[in-house]
GROMACS .gro file of C-alpha atoms in nm:
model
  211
    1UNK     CA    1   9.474   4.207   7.428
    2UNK     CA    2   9.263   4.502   7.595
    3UNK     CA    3   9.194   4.723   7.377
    4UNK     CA    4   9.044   5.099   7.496
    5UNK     CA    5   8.990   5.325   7.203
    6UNK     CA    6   8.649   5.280   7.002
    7UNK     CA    7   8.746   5.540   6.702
    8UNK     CA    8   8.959   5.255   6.608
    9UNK     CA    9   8.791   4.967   6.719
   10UNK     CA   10   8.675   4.842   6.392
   11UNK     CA   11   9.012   4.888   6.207
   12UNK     CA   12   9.197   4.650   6.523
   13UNK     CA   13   8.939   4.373   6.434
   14UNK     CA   14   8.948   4.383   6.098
   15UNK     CA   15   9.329   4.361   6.156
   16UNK     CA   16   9.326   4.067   6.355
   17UNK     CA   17   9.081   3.930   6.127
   18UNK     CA   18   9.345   3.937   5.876
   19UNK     CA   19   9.591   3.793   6.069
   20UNK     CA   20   9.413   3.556   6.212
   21UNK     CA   21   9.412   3.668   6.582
   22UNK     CA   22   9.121   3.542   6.780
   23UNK     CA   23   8.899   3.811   6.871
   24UNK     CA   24   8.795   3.598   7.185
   25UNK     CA   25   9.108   3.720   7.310
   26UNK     CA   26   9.013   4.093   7.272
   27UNK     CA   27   8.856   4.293   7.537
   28UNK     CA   28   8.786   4.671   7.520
   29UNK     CA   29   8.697   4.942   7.780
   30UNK     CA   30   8.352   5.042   7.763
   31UNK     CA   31   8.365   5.299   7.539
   32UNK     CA   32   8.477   5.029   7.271
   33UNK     CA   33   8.192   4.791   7.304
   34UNK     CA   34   7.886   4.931   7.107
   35UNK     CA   35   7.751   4.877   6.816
   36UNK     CA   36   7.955   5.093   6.552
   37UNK     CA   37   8.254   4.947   6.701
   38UNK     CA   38   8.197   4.582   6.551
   39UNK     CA   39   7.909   4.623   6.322
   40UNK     CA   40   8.146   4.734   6.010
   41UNK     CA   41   8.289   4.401   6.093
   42UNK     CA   42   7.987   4.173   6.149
   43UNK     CA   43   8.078   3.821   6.153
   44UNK     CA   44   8.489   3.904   6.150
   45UNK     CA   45   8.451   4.033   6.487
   46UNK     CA   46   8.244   3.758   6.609
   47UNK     CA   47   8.434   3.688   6.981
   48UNK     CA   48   8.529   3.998   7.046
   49UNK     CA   49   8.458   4.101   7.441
   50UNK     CA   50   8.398   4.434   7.579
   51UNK     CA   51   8.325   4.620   7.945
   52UNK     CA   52   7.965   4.684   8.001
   53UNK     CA   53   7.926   4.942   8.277
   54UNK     CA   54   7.564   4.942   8.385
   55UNK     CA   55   7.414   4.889   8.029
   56UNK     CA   56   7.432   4.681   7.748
   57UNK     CA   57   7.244   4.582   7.426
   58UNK     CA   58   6.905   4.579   7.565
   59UNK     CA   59   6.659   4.481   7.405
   60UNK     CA   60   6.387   4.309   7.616
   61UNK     CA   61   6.420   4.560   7.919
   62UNK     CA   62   6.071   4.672   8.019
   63UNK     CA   63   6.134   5.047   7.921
   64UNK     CA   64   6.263   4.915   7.593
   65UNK     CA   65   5.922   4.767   7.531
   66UNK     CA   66   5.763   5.032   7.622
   67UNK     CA   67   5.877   5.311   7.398
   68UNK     CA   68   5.878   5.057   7.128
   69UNK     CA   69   5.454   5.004   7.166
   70UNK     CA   70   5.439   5.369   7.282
   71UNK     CA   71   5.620   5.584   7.060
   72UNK     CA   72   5.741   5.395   6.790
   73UNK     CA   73   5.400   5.198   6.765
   74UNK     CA   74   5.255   5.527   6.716
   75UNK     CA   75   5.449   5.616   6.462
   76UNK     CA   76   5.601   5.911   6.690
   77UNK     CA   77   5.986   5.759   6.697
   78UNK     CA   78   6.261   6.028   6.617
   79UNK     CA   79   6.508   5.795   6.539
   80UNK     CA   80   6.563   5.451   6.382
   81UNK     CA   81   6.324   5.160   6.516
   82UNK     CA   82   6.630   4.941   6.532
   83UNK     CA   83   6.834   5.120   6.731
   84UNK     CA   84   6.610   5.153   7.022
   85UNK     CA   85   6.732   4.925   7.283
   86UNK     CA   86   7.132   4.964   7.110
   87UNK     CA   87   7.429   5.006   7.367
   88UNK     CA   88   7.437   5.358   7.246
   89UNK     CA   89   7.055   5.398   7.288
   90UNK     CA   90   7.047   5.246   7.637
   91UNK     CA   91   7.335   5.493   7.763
   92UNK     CA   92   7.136   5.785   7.640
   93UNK     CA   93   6.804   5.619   7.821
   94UNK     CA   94   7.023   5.567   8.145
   95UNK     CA   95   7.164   5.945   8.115
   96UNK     CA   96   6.817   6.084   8.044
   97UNK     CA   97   6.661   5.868   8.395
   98UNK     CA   98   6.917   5.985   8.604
   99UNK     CA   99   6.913   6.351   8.506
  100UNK     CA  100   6.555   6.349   8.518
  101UNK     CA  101   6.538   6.133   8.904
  102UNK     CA  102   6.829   6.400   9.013
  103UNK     CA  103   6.558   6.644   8.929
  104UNK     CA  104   6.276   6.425   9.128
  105UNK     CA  105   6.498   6.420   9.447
  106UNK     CA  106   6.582   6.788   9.414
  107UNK     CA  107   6.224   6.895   9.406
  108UNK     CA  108   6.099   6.655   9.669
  109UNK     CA  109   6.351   6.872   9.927
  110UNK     CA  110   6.319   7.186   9.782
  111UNK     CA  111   5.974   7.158   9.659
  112UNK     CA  112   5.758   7.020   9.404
  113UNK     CA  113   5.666   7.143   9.142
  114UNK     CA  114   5.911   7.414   9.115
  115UNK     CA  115   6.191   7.500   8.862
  116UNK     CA  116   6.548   7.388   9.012
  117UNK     CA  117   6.845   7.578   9.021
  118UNK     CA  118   7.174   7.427   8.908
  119UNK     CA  119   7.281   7.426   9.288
  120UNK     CA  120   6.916   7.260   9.364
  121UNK     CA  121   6.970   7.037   9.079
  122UNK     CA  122   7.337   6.937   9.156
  123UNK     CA  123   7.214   6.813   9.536
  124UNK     CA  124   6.946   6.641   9.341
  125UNK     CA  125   7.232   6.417   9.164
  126UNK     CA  126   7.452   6.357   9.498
  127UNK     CA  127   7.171   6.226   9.685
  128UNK     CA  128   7.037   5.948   9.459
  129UNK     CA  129   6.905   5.629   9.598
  130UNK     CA  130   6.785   5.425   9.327
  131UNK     CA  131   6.680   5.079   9.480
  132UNK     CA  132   6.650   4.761   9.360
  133UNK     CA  133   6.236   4.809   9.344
  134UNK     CA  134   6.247   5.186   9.192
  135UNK     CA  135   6.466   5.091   8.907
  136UNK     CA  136   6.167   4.804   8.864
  137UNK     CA  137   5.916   5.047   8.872
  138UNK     CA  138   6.082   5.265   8.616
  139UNK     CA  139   6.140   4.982   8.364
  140UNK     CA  140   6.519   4.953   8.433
  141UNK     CA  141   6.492   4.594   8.574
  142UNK     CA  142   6.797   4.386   8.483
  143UNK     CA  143   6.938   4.662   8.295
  144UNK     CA  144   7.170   4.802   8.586
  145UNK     CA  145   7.230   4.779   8.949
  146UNK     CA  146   7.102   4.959   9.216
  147UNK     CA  147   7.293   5.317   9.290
  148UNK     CA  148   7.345   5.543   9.597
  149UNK     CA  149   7.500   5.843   9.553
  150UNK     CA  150   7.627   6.102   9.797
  151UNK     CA  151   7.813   6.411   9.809
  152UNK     CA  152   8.160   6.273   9.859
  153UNK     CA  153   8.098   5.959   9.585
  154UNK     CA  154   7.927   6.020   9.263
  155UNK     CA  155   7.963   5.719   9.120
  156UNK     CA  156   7.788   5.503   9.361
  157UNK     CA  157   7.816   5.197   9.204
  158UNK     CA  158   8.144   5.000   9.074
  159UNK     CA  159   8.015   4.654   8.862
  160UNK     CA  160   8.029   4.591   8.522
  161UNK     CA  161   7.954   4.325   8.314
  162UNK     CA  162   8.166   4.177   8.006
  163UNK     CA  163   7.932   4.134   7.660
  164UNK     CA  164   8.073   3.929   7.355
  165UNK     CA  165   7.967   4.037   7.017
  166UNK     CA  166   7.818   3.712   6.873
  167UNK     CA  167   7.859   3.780   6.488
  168UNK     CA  168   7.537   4.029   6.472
  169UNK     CA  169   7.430   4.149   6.860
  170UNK     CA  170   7.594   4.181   7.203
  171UNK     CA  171   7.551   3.901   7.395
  172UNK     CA  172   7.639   3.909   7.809
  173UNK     CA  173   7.869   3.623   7.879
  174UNK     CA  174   7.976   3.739   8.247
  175UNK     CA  175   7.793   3.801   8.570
  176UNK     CA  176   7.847   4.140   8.769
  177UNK     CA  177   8.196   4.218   8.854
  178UNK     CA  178   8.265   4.483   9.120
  179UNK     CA  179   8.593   4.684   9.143
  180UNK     CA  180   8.825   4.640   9.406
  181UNK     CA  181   8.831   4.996   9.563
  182UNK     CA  182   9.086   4.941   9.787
  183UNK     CA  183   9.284   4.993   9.444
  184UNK     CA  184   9.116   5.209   9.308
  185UNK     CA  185   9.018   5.464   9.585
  186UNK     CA  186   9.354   5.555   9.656
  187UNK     CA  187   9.438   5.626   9.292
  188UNK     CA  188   9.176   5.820   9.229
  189UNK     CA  189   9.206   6.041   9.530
  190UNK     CA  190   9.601   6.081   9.437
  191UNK     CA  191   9.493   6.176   9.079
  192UNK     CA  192   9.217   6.406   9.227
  193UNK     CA  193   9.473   6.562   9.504
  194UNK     CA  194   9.712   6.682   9.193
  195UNK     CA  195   9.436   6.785   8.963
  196UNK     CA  196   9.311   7.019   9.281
  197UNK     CA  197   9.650   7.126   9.347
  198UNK     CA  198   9.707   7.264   8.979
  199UNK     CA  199   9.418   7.412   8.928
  200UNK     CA  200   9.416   7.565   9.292
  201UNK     CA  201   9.065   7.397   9.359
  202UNK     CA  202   8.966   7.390   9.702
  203UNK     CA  203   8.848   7.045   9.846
  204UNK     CA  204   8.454   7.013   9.933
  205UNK     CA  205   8.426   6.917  10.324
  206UNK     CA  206   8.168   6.719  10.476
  207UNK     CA  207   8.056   7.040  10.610
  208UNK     CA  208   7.932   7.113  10.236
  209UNK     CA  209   7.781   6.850  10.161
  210UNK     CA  210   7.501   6.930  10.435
  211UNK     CA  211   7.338   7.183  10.219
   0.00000   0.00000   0.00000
């Protein structure tokens, strides 16, 4: 059963809880597979798999540690101790690297030191190139993969892992699995070729990406 909505999450597994459905067998999308989805179920839920895309339940990544002795050791934490290093926590720490490397990249064309425009800002985002040893040096080691983006692919990298939910914590049980573009590409630029077409939004060329 794949299951994709996390609002309900924790009502399906208390449902197949009661009827005795194995959770093993349940998989949800990424955006079911964080704590609040199982944790009103604890132990009922034990099984259950989910998508991680680039995070996880991280709790022994470097920059975990860190703010832990740092900011929480201090007594300077804004937010529970225990959910600092959460799925939910983690996406927030990924969102809050990349906005703030998009604004590294941007400055180092267009000058450091200076405030960025949204524009400035925007080619700061399309022209990441987080390596293997950067994410290293900022902590992120193990947490996610390496990611190159450019003007004509912001995603820049397609793996996931699966984590199983082991009565009381996430647990990965998989190793990185990448998408197979060759599906996906096509769909995506079909679904992106209609959306422009209603909305009478013209295409970005190559030509625009030089900027």
């Amino acid at each position: 059963m794949l299951w994709g909505w996390g609002v309900m999450n924790s009502t399906a597994l208390k449902e197949a809880q009661a009827v005795g459905y194995p959770r093993e067998k349940m998989y949800g999308a990424w955006w079911a597979g964080a704590e609040p989805d199982v944790k009103d179920v604890g132990a009922g839920a034990k099984g259950y798999n989910a998508v991680a895309m680039q995070h996880g339940a991280e709790p022994n990544a470097p920059f975990i540690k860190e703010i832990l002795n740092k900011v929480h050791g201090k007594g300077q934490g804004t937010g529970p101790r225990e959910e600092v290093g959460s799925v939910l926590y983690v996406r927030g720490a990924m969102s809050a690297m990349l906005s703030i490397e998009a604004v590294r990249a941007a400055q180092e064309r267009f000058g450091k030191g200076q405030v960025m425009t949204g524009t400035q800002v925007r080619w700061g985002l399309e022209n990441l190139n987080l390596t293997q040893a950067k994410l290293d040096a900022l902590g992120f080691k193990g947490v996610m993969r390496p990611i190159s983006t450019s003007c004509q692919d912001h995603m820049g990298s397609a793996w996931a892992r699966i984590h199983t939910w082991d009565g009381s914590k996430w647990q990965f049980t998989s190793d990185w699995y990448q998408a197979d573009e060759q599906i996906l590409k096509p769909m995506v630029r079909a679904a992106a070729d209609k959306y422009a077409a209603e909305k009478k939004i013209q295409r970005r060329t190559p030509q625009d990406c030089q900027s």
